[in-house]
Coordinates of C-alpha atoms in Angstrom, one line a residue:
Chain A
X1408 CA -58.7 87.9 -131.4
X1409 CA -62.3 86.9 -130.5
X1410 CA -62.8 85.5 -134.0
X1411 CA -59.7 83.4 -133.8
X1412 CA -60.9 82.1 -130.4
X1413 CA -64.3 81.2 -131.8
X1414 CA -62.8 79.2 -134.7
X1415 CA -60.3 77.5 -132.4
X1416 CA -62.9 76.6 -129.8
X1417 CA -65.1 75.0 -132.5
X1418 CA -62.2 73.1 -134.0
X1419 CA -61.0 71.7 -130.7
X1420 CA -64.5 70.6 -129.9
X1421 CA -64.6 68.8 -133.3
X1422 CA -61.3 67.1 -132.5
X1423 CA -62.7 65.8 -129.2
X1424 CA -66.2 65.0 -130.2
X1425 CA -65.0 62.9 -133.1
X1426 CA -62.6 60.0 -132.6
X1427 CA -59.7 61.8 -134.3
X1428 CA -58.0 63.3 -131.3
X1429 CA -58.5 60.2 -129.1
X1430 CA -57.2 57.8 -131.8
X1431 CA -54.2 60.0 -132.7
X1432 CA -53.3 60.7 -129.1
X1433 CA -53.6 57.0 -128.0
X1434 CA -51.5 55.6 -130.8
X1435 CA -49.0 58.3 -130.2
X1436 CA -48.8 57.6 -126.5
X1437 CA -48.5 53.8 -127.0
X1438 CA -45.6 54.3 -129.4
X1439 CA -43.9 56.8 -127.2
X1440 CA -44.4 54.6 -124.2
X1441 CA -42.8 51.6 -126.0
X1442 CA -39.8 53.7 -127.1
X1443 CA -39.3 55.0 -123.6
X1444 CA -39.6 51.5 -122.1
X1445 CA -36.9 50.0 -124.4
X1446 CA -34.6 53.0 -123.9
X1447 CA -34.9 52.6 -120.1
X1448 CA -34.3 48.8 -120.3
X1449 CA -31.2 49.5 -122.4
X1450 CA -30.1 52.2 -120.0
X1451 CA -30.6 49.9 -117.1
X1452 CA -28.5 47.1 -118.5
X1453 CA -25.9 49.6 -119.5
X1454 CA -25.7 51.0 -116.0
X1455 CA -25.4 47.5 -114.5
X1456 CA -22.4 46.8 -116.7
X1457 CA -21.0 50.2 -116.1
X1458 CA -21.2 49.8 -112.3
X1459 CA -18.0 47.7 -112.5
X1460 CA -16.0 50.5 -114.0
X1461 CA -15.9 53.7 -111.9
X1462 CA -14.9 55.9 -114.8
X1463 CA -17.8 54.6 -116.9
X1464 CA -20.3 55.6 -114.1
X1465 CA -19.1 59.1 -114.5
X1466 CA -20.4 59.1 -118.1
X1467 CA -23.8 57.7 -117.3
X1468 CA -26.2 60.5 -118.2
X1469 CA -30.0 59.8 -118.4
X1470 CA -30.5 63.0 -120.3
X1471 CA -28.1 62.1 -123.0
X1472 CA -28.8 58.4 -123.1
X1473 CA -32.6 58.2 -122.7
X1474 CA -34.1 61.6 -123.3
X1475 CA -32.1 62.7 -126.3
X1476 CA -32.9 59.5 -128.4
X1477 CA -36.5 59.6 -127.0
X1478 CA -37.1 63.1 -128.3
X1479 CA -35.8 62.0 -131.7
X1480 CA -38.2 59.1 -131.7
X1481 CA -41.1 61.3 -130.7
X1482 CA -40.3 63.7 -133.6
X1483 CA -40.6 60.8 -136.0
X1484 CA -43.9 59.7 -134.5
X1485 CA -45.1 63.3 -134.7
X1486 CA -44.2 63.3 -138.4
X1487 CA -46.5 60.3 -138.8
X1488 CA -49.4 61.6 -136.7
X1489 CA -49.6 65.3 -137.4
X1490 CA -50.7 65.0 -141.0
X1491 CA -53.7 63.1 -139.7
X1492 CA -54.6 65.9 -137.4
X1493 CA -54.3 68.6 -140.1
X1494 CA -55.6 66.8 -143.2
X1495 CA -59.2 67.7 -142.6
X1496 CA -58.8 71.3 -141.5
X1497 CA -59.5 73.0 -144.9
X1498 CA -60.1 70.0 -147.1
X1499 CA -63.2 69.0 -145.3
X1500 CA -64.6 72.6 -145.3
X1501 CA -64.2 72.6 -149.0
X1502 CA -65.7 69.2 -149.6
X1503 CA -68.7 70.0 -147.4
X1504 CA -68.9 73.5 -148.8
X1505 CA -69.0 74.9 -145.3
X1506 CA -66.2 77.3 -146.3
X1507 CA -69.0 79.3 -148.0
X1508 CA -70.3 80.1 -144.5
X1509 CA -66.9 81.0 -143.1
X1510 CA -66.0 83.2 -146.0
X1511 CA -69.3 85.1 -145.9
X1512 CA -69.0 85.8 -142.2
X1513 CA -67.4 89.0 -141.1
X1514 CA -64.1 87.4 -140.2
X1515 CA -60.8 87.5 -142.2
X1516 CA -59.1 84.5 -143.9
X1517 CA -56.1 85.1 -141.5
X1518 CA -58.4 84.7 -138.5
X1519 CA -59.8 81.4 -139.9
X1520 CA -56.3 80.0 -140.6
X1521 CA -54.9 81.1 -137.2
X1522 CA -58.0 79.7 -135.4
X1523 CA -57.4 76.3 -137.0
X1524 CA -53.7 76.4 -136.4
X1525 CA -54.1 77.1 -132.7
X1526 CA -56.7 74.3 -132.4
X1527 CA -54.2 71.7 -133.8
X1528 CA -51.5 73.3 -131.6
X1529 CA -53.7 72.6 -128.6
X1530 CA -54.0 68.9 -129.5
X1531 CA -50.3 68.7 -129.9
X1532 CA -49.8 70.4 -126.6
X1533 CA -52.1 67.8 -124.9
X1534 CA -50.2 65.0 -126.6
X1535 CA -46.9 66.2 -125.4
X1536 CA -48.2 67.0 -121.9
X1537 CA -49.4 63.4 -121.5
X1538 CA -45.9 62.1 -122.3
X1539 CA -44.8 64.0 -119.2
X1540 CA -46.1 61.0 -117.2
X1541 CA -43.0 59.1 -118.3
X1542 CA -40.8 61.6 -116.5
X1543 CA -42.5 60.9 -113.2
X1544 CA -40.7 57.6 -113.2
X1545 CA -37.3 59.0 -114.2
X1546 CA -37.5 61.6 -111.6
X1547 CA -38.8 59.1 -108.9
X1548 CA -36.0 56.6 -109.6
X1549 CA -33.2 58.7 -111.0
X1550 CA -31.9 62.2 -111.1
X1551 CA -32.2 63.7 -114.6
X1552 CA -31.7 67.4 -115.2
X1553 CA -34.9 69.3 -115.7
X1554 CA -33.7 72.1 -118.0
X1555 CA -32.6 70.0 -120.9
X1556 CA -35.8 68.1 -120.8
X1557 CA -37.9 71.2 -121.0
X1558 CA -35.7 72.4 -123.7
X1559 CA -36.3 69.2 -125.6
X1560 CA -40.0 69.6 -125.2
X1561 CA -39.9 73.1 -126.4
X1562 CA -38.1 71.8 -129.5
X1563 CA -40.7 69.1 -130.0
X1564 CA -43.5 71.7 -129.7
X1565 CA -41.9 74.1 -132.1
X1566 CA -41.2 71.3 -134.6
X1567 CA -44.7 70.0 -134.2
X1568 CA -46.1 73.5 -134.8
X1569 CA -44.0 73.7 -138.0
X1570 CA -45.5 70.3 -139.1
X1571 CA -48.9 71.6 -138.4
X1572 CA -48.3 74.8 -140.5
X1573 CA -47.2 72.7 -143.4
X1574 CA -50.1 70.3 -142.9
X1575 CA -52.6 73.2 -143.0
X1576 CA -51.0 74.4 -146.2
X1577 CA -51.5 71.0 -147.9
X1578 CA -55.0 70.8 -146.6
X1579 CA -55.9 74.1 -148.3
X1580 CA -54.7 72.7 -151.6
X1581 CA -57.2 69.9 -152.0
X1582 CA -60.6 68.8 -151.0
X1583 CA -59.4 65.2 -150.6
X1584 CA -58.1 64.4 -147.1
X1585 CA -56.0 61.5 -148.1
X1586 CA -54.2 63.6 -150.7
X1587 CA -53.7 66.3 -148.1
X1588 CA -52.2 63.8 -145.6
X1589 CA -50.0 62.1 -148.2
X1590 CA -48.5 65.4 -149.4
X1591 CA -47.8 66.4 -145.9
X1592 CA -46.0 63.1 -145.1
X1593 CA -43.9 63.5 -148.2
X1594 CA -43.0 67.1 -147.6
X1595 CA -42.2 66.5 -143.9
X1596 CA -40.0 63.5 -144.7
X1597 CA -38.2 65.5 -147.4
X1598 CA -37.4 68.2 -144.8
X1599 CA -36.2 65.5 -142.4
X1600 CA -33.9 63.8 -144.7
X1601 CA -32.5 66.9 -146.3
X1602 CA -29.6 66.7 -143.9
X1603 CA -28.7 63.3 -145.4
X1604 CA -27.9 65.0 -148.7
X1605 CA -25.4 67.2 -146.9
X1606 CA -22.9 64.3 -146.9
X1607 CA -22.3 64.6 -150.6
X1608 CA -22.8 68.4 -150.8
X1609 CA -20.1 71.0 -150.0
X1610 CA -19.7 74.6 -149.4
X1611 CA -22.7 76.9 -149.6
X1612 CA -25.1 74.2 -150.6
X1613 CA -24.2 72.1 -147.6
X1614 CA -24.9 75.0 -145.3
X1615 CA -28.2 75.8 -146.9
X1616 CA -29.4 72.2 -146.8
X1617 CA -28.3 71.9 -143.2
X1618 CA -30.1 75.0 -142.3
X1619 CA -33.3 73.9 -144.0
X1620 CA -33.4 70.4 -142.5
X1621 CA -35.4 69.8 -139.4
X1622 CA -32.8 67.5 -137.9
X1623 CA -30.0 70.0 -137.4
X1624 CA -32.1 72.4 -135.4
X1625 CA -33.8 69.8 -133.4
X1626 CA -30.6 68.1 -132.5
X1627 CA -29.4 71.1 -130.7
X1628 CA -32.6 71.4 -128.7
X1629 CA -32.6 67.8 -127.5
X1630 CA -29.1 68.2 -126.2
X1631 CA -30.2 71.1 -124.1
X1632 CA -28.9 73.9 -126.3
X1633 CA -31.2 76.8 -126.7
X1634 CA -30.2 78.8 -129.7
X1635 CA -32.2 81.7 -131.2
X1636 CA -31.4 80.6 -134.7
X1637 CA -33.3 77.3 -134.1
X1638 CA -36.3 79.2 -132.7
X1639 CA -36.2 81.6 -135.6
X1640 CA -36.0 78.7 -138.0
X1641 CA -39.2 77.1 -136.6
X1642 CA -41.0 80.4 -136.3
X1643 CA -40.2 81.4 -139.9
X1644 CA -41.2 77.9 -141.0
X1645 CA -44.6 78.3 -139.3
X1646 CA -45.0 81.8 -140.7
X1647 CA -44.2 80.6 -144.2
X1648 CA -46.6 77.7 -144.0
X1649 CA -49.5 79.8 -142.9
X1650 CA -48.7 82.6 -145.3
X1651 CA -48.8 80.1 -148.2
X1652 CA -52.1 78.8 -146.9
X1653 CA -53.5 82.4 -147.0
X1654 CA -52.2 82.9 -150.6
X1655 CA -53.8 79.6 -151.7
X1656 CA -57.2 80.4 -150.2
X1657 CA -57.2 84.0 -151.6
X1658 CA -56.0 83.0 -155.1
X1659 CA -58.6 80.2 -155.3
X1660 CA -61.4 82.7 -154.7
X1661 CA -60.0 85.2 -157.1
X1662 CA -59.6 82.8 -160.0
Chain B
X998 CA -81.0 98.1 -150.7
X999 CA -79.4 95.8 -153.2
X1000 CA -77.9 97.5 -156.2
X1001 CA -76.0 95.8 -159.0
X1002 CA -74.5 97.7 -161.9
X1003 CA -72.9 96.2 -165.0
X1004 CA -71.7 93.1 -163.2
X1005 CA -69.4 90.7 -165.0
X1006 CA -68.0 87.4 -163.8
X1007 CA -65.7 85.2 -165.8
X1008 CA -64.4 81.8 -164.8
X1009 CA -61.5 81.3 -167.2
X1010 CA -63.2 81.2 -170.6
X1011 CA -66.7 80.8 -169.2
X1012 CA -68.7 84.0 -168.9
X1013 CA -71.0 83.3 -166.0
X1014 CA -72.5 86.7 -165.5
X1015 CA -72.7 89.3 -168.3
X1016 CA -73.5 92.9 -167.8
X1017 CA -76.1 92.4 -165.1
X1018 CA -77.8 95.3 -163.5
X1019 CA -80.8 95.4 -161.2
X1020 CA -82.1 97.1 -158.0
X1021 CA -84.1 95.8 -155.1
X1022 CA -85.8 98.3 -152.8
X1023 CA -85.8 98.1 -149.1
X1024 CA -88.3 95.7 -147.5
X1025 CA -89.1 93.9 -150.8
X1026 CA -88.8 90.3 -151.6
X1027 CA -87.3 89.7 -155.0
X1028 CA -86.7 86.5 -156.9
X1029 CA -83.7 85.8 -159.0
X1030 CA -85.1 83.5 -161.6
X1031 CA -83.6 81.4 -164.3
X1032 CA -83.0 77.9 -165.5
X1033 CA -80.1 75.9 -164.0
X1034 CA -76.7 77.3 -164.8
X1035 CA -78.1 80.7 -165.5
X1036 CA -75.7 82.4 -163.1
X1037 CA -78.0 82.7 -160.1
X1038 CA -75.6 81.2 -157.6
X1039 CA -72.6 83.1 -159.0
X1040 CA -74.5 86.4 -158.7
X1041 CA -75.4 85.6 -155.1
X1042 CA -71.9 84.6 -154.2
X1043 CA -70.6 87.9 -155.5
X1044 CA -73.2 89.9 -153.6
X1045 CA -72.3 88.1 -150.3
X1046 CA -68.6 88.7 -150.8
X1047 CA -67.7 85.1 -151.3
X1048 CA -66.6 85.6 -154.9
X1049 CA -65.1 88.7 -156.4
X1050 CA -66.5 90.0 -159.6
X1051 CA -64.5 90.4 -162.8
X1052 CA -66.0 93.9 -163.4
X1053 CA -68.8 96.1 -162.3
X1054 CA -70.2 97.5 -159.2
X1055 CA -72.5 96.2 -156.5
X1056 CA -73.7 97.4 -153.1
X1057 CA -75.8 95.8 -150.5
X1058 CA -77.3 97.6 -147.5
X1059 CA -75.4 100.7 -148.5
X1060 CA -72.0 98.9 -148.4
X1061 CA -69.8 98.4 -151.4
X1062 CA -69.4 94.6 -152.0
X1063 CA -65.8 95.0 -153.0
X1064 CA -64.6 97.9 -150.9
X1065 CA -66.3 97.2 -147.5
X1066 CA -66.5 93.4 -147.2
X1067 CA -66.6 93.3 -143.5
X1068 CA -69.4 95.8 -143.0
X1069 CA -71.2 94.1 -145.9
X1070 CA -71.0 90.6 -144.3
X1071 CA -72.3 92.0 -141.0
X1072 CA -75.5 93.1 -142.7
X1073 CA -76.2 90.1 -144.9
X1074 CA -77.6 86.8 -144.0
X1075 CA -76.8 84.2 -146.6
X1076 CA -78.2 80.7 -147.2
X1077 CA -76.0 79.0 -149.8
X1078 CA -77.5 76.4 -152.1
X1079 CA -75.5 73.6 -150.4
X1080 CA -76.3 74.0 -146.7
X1081 CA -73.1 74.9 -144.8
X1082 CA -73.7 72.7 -141.8
X1083 CA -71.3 70.8 -139.6
X1084 CA -73.0 67.4 -139.2
X1085 CA -71.0 66.5 -136.0
X1086 CA -72.4 69.6 -134.1
X1087 CA -75.7 69.9 -132.4
X1088 CA -78.2 72.4 -133.7
X1089 CA -77.7 74.6 -130.7
X1090 CA -73.9 74.6 -130.7
X1091 CA -73.8 75.2 -134.4
X1092 CA -76.0 78.3 -134.1
X1093 CA -74.0 79.4 -131.1
X1094 CA -70.8 79.1 -133.2
X1095 CA -72.3 81.0 -136.1
X1096 CA -73.5 83.8 -133.8
X1097 CA -70.0 84.0 -132.5
X1098 CA -68.2 84.3 -135.8
X1099 CA -70.9 86.7 -137.0
X1100 CA -69.8 88.8 -134.1
X1101 CA -72.9 88.9 -132.0
X1102 CA -71.8 90.5 -128.7
X1103 CA -71.4 87.7 -126.1
X1104 CA -74.0 89.3 -123.8
X1105 CA -76.7 89.0 -126.6
X1106 CA -75.6 85.8 -128.1
X1107 CA -77.7 83.5 -126.0
X1108 CA -80.8 85.5 -126.7
X1109 CA -80.0 85.7 -130.4
X1110 CA -79.7 81.9 -130.6
X1111 CA -82.9 81.4 -128.7
X1112 CA -84.7 83.9 -130.9
X1113 CA -83.8 82.1 -134.2
X1114 CA -84.5 78.7 -132.7
X1115 CA -87.9 80.1 -131.9
X1116 CA -88.5 81.8 -135.3
X1117 CA -87.4 78.8 -137.3
X1118 CA -89.2 76.2 -135.3
X1119 CA -86.2 74.3 -134.2
X1120 CA -87.0 73.9 -130.5
X1121 CA -87.7 70.2 -130.8
X1122 CA -84.3 69.4 -132.3
X1123 CA -82.1 71.9 -130.6
X1124 CA -80.0 69.3 -128.8
X1125 CA -79.7 66.8 -131.7
X1126 CA -76.7 66.3 -133.9
X1127 CA -77.2 68.0 -137.3
X1128 CA -76.4 64.7 -139.1
X1129 CA -79.4 63.1 -137.4
X1130 CA -82.1 65.6 -138.3
X1131 CA -84.4 65.6 -141.4
X1132 CA -83.8 67.5 -144.5
X1133 CA -86.6 70.0 -143.6
X1134 CA -85.0 70.7 -140.3
X1135 CA -81.6 71.1 -141.9
X1136 CA -83.1 73.7 -144.2
X1137 CA -84.5 75.5 -141.2
X1138 CA -81.1 75.5 -139.5
X1139 CA -79.7 77.0 -142.7
X1140 CA -82.2 79.8 -142.5
X1141 CA -81.7 80.2 -138.8
X1142 CA -77.9 80.7 -139.3
X1143 CA -78.7 83.3 -141.9
X1144 CA -80.9 85.2 -139.5
X1145 CA -78.9 85.0 -136.4
X1146 CA -77.1 88.4 -136.5
X1147 CA -80.4 90.1 -137.4
X1148 CA -79.3 91.2 -140.9
X1149 CA -81.1 93.9 -143.0
X1150 CA -80.6 91.8 -146.1
X1151 CA -81.2 88.1 -146.7
X1152 CA -79.8 86.3 -149.7
X1153 CA -81.3 82.9 -150.0
X1154 CA -80.1 80.5 -152.7
X1155 CA -82.9 78.0 -153.5
X1156 CA -84.5 78.1 -150.0
X1157 CA -87.1 75.5 -150.7
X1158 CA -85.1 73.0 -152.8
X1159 CA -85.5 69.4 -151.7
X1160 CA -88.4 69.9 -149.4
X1161 CA -91.8 68.3 -149.4
X1162 CA -94.9 70.4 -150.2
X1163 CA -95.8 71.0 -146.6
X1164 CA -92.3 72.1 -145.7
X1165 CA -92.1 74.3 -148.8
X1166 CA -95.3 76.1 -147.6
X1167 CA -93.9 76.6 -144.1
X1168 CA -90.6 78.0 -145.4
X1169 CA -92.4 80.3 -147.8
X1170 CA -94.5 81.6 -144.9
X1171 CA -91.4 82.1 -142.9
X1172 CA -89.8 84.1 -145.7
X1173 CA -93.0 86.1 -146.2
X1174 CA -93.1 87.0 -142.6
X1175 CA -89.9 89.0 -143.1
X1176 CA -91.5 91.2 -145.6
X1177 CA -91.2 94.9 -144.8
X1178 CA -88.4 94.5 -142.2
X1179 CA -85.8 92.8 -144.3
X1180 CA -84.9 93.0 -148.0
X1181 CA -84.7 89.6 -149.5
X1182 CA -83.3 88.3 -152.7
X1183 CA -84.1 84.6 -153.3
X1184 CA -83.1 82.5 -156.2
X1185 CA -85.3 79.8 -157.6
X1186 CA -86.2 78.0 -160.8
X1187 CA -89.7 77.4 -159.6
X1188 CA -92.2 79.8 -160.9
X1189 CA -94.8 79.1 -158.3
X1190 CA -92.3 80.2 -155.7
X1191 CA -91.8 83.5 -157.4
X1192 CA -95.5 84.3 -157.8
X1193 CA -96.3 83.3 -154.2
X1194 CA -93.5 84.9 -152.3
X1195 CA -91.9 87.7 -154.4
X1196 CA -92.8 91.3 -155.2
X1197 CA -90.6 91.3 -158.2
X1198 CA -88.1 89.4 -160.2
X1199 CA -84.9 89.5 -162.1
X1200 CA -84.9 86.9 -164.8
X1201 CA -81.6 85.8 -166.1
X1202 CA -80.4 83.2 -168.5
X1203 CA -76.8 82.2 -169.4
X1204 CA -75.6 85.2 -167.4
X1205 CA -77.6 87.7 -169.3
X1206 CA -80.4 89.8 -167.8
X1207 CA -83.6 88.9 -169.7
X1208 CA -86.1 91.0 -167.7
X1209 CA -86.5 92.6 -164.4
X1210 CA -89.2 94.5 -162.5
X1211 CA -92.2 94.1 -160.2
X1212 CA -94.6 91.3 -161.1
X1213 CA -97.1 93.8 -162.4
X1214 CA -94.5 95.4 -164.6
X1215 CA -93.4 92.1 -165.9
X1216 CA -96.8 90.9 -166.9
X1217 CA -97.8 94.3 -168.3
X1218 CA -94.8 94.3 -170.6
X1219 CA -96.3 91.2 -172.2
X1220 CA -99.7 92.5 -173.1
X1221 CA -98.9 92.9 -176.8
X1222 CA -100.4 89.5 -177.7
X1223 CA -104.1 89.5 -177.7
X1224 CA -106.5 86.7 -178.4
X1225 CA -108.7 84.0 -176.9
X1226 CA -108.5 80.4 -176.0
X1227 CA -111.6 78.4 -177.0
X1228 CA -112.8 74.9 -176.3
X1229 CA -115.2 73.3 -178.8
X1230 CA -117.3 70.2 -178.7
X1231 CA -116.3 69.4 -182.3
X1232 CA -112.8 68.4 -183.2
X1233 CA -112.9 68.5 -187.0
X1234 CA -109.7 69.0 -188.9
X1235 CA -111.3 71.8 -190.9
X1236 CA -111.8 74.0 -187.8
X1237 CA -108.4 75.8 -187.8
X1238 CA -108.8 76.7 -191.5
X1239 CA -112.4 77.9 -190.8
X1240 CA -111.2 80.1 -188.0
X1241 CA -108.3 81.3 -190.0
X1242 CA -110.6 82.8 -192.6
X1243 CA -111.8 85.4 -190.1
X1244 CA -110.1 88.6 -191.2
X1245 CA -107.5 89.9 -188.7
X1246 CA -106.5 86.5 -187.2
X1247 CA -102.8 86.3 -187.1
X1248 CA -102.1 82.9 -185.5
X1249 CA -104.0 79.7 -184.6
X1250 CA -102.6 76.9 -182.6
X1251 CA -104.2 73.7 -181.3
X1252 CA -103.4 72.0 -178.1
X1253 CA -105.3 69.2 -176.3
X1254 CA -108.7 70.1 -177.6
X1255 CA -108.2 73.9 -177.2
X1256 CA -107.6 76.4 -179.9
X1257 CA -105.6 79.5 -179.3
X1258 CA -106.5 82.3 -181.6
X1259 CA -104.4 85.4 -181.7
X1260 CA -104.9 88.7 -183.4
X1261 CA -103.1 92.0 -183.8
X1262 CA -103.0 94.6 -181.0
X1263 CA -106.0 96.9 -180.6
X1264 CA -108.5 94.6 -182.3
X1265 CA -111.3 92.5 -180.9
X1266 CA -112.5 89.5 -182.9
X1267 CA -114.5 87.8 -180.2
X1268 CA -117.9 88.6 -181.8
X1269 CA -116.7 87.3 -185.2
X1270 CA -115.4 84.1 -183.7
X1271 CA -118.6 83.5 -181.7
X1272 CA -120.7 84.1 -184.8
X1273 CA -118.7 81.6 -186.8
X1274 CA -118.9 79.0 -184.1
X1275 CA -122.7 79.4 -183.8
X1276 CA -123.2 79.4 -187.6
X1277 CA -121.2 76.2 -188.1
X1278 CA -122.6 74.6 -185.0
X1279 CA -119.2 73.8 -183.5
X1280 CA -120.5 73.7 -179.9
X1281 CA -118.7 76.3 -177.8
X1282 CA -117.8 75.0 -174.4
X1283 CA -115.4 77.6 -173.2
X1284 CA -113.9 80.9 -174.3
X1285 CA -111.3 82.8 -172.2
X1286 CA -109.0 85.6 -173.0
X1287 CA -105.4 84.7 -173.7
X1288 CA -103.6 85.8 -170.6
X1289 CA -99.9 85.6 -170.4
X1290 CA -99.4 83.4 -167.4
X1291 CA -96.2 83.5 -165.4
X1292 CA -94.9 80.4 -167.0
X1293 CA -95.2 81.7 -170.5
X1294 CA -93.7 85.0 -169.3
X1295 CA -90.7 83.1 -168.0
X1296 CA -90.2 80.9 -171.0
X1297 CA -90.6 83.9 -173.3
X1298 CA -88.2 85.9 -171.1
X1299 CA -85.4 83.3 -171.1
X1300 CA -85.7 82.8 -174.8
X1301 CA -85.1 86.6 -175.2
X1302 CA -88.7 87.7 -175.9
X1303 CA -88.7 90.2 -173.1
X1304 CA -85.2 91.6 -173.7
X1305 CA -85.2 95.3 -173.1

């Protein structure tokens, strides 16, 4: 545990002493802020029109109309930013040959992987936490429900963690950071659009594709549904990503 | 302290280390010598647990390299050929990080870092980013990180490469100061480095063991050639053939005004040679015994002359 902590601490320090964390977080927040702003504007004009029809007012729901699409937008921005956070984690160690230090220290490969994973997770946590500022406005001027929002954030966090696990895996494959980021983008997009293919599929295949796709699981969570299958999906995704990373690193040394 | 038995390492088709065996005793400094691509770095990487071997046995500080990697790594300080430094960290925070992952107890960590900063002479750059310090200081940081957990064994891959003569001298003195308390295996392709710092050497080429032993043993095993090197005032072309007429002379070679005359073991032709020189008035300037210097020893060893 202490070893994992040591690696994490160092990686977090590297994120915040280099421009990486600041640039990624800033761009992320600007984009999220813009999406939030346009959603609120739209919600505002919609509520003005709806105020003339009493039955339409009943259906006004800020959670459904602002937060749910916002969470979807954030998930896309995460897809674009997380590969940039994870691309250096192993690729850079390999390029600089600093991995020789790590692998000749009395720590295990698993501890190194987990240390790096938790460091990225911390940056993700900070990024999501900062978007919480937006909710100050909705709570000050409206009355959204808190539970579905927290549930949506949990979904974003788990999804982001899965992105990170996949990003770390691709970082362990190469010593080139651009290659690592590009492969991560590609793989994440593929997992995202898997559900599109379900339109033409049927039967068993449709179920499998649906289960594998990020969207299906995330959809439930943004609508405030907390289902263990979704959580299990993300956790197994994370486990699988980190497990593959471990296999790659070990096999590279044994070759 | 360091024991290697029949070690093999293959990278695909390439046989990097072939049947390597040697032993380094406690408290000694040994050199691992060989030309580039001889297998020095691969051998060191295997000993430090970075690479697994294809076959064979090795133990360092009493721990099996393959069975007890964690205990092994706690007892080895390793300086790789390419310095494993994070340029965006300061010298102090880097050493602190290394102390942490080398599992120095947190109560002793601060002292451990201060101690190596002191030993390696890094006090003046402790707060600076590693990317901004000179090559010599980087090398010291490399040695400092190897020392930080107070290991019994140090494995140093080309510790003086890329340094200027003054820095080389300082690093050598630093290494020599560990003599007796730590067992050191250092690799080099510089012969001067070996004769000045090491007690013994393992000479390898293309993954094969060519020779190993203490410096005395190595030079002693080379005493079969006997002869003299002479320097004459005259440079006539007839001189080699004149000298060759002396009975017992087995080989004569000429190099920049010096003649090397060799003869069979157990003979002494110095009197005959002197007499000839005086008779023919060749003007003797210098005569010295043909000693196998370390350079010849090395060249002969890597070409297979010392193969045991």
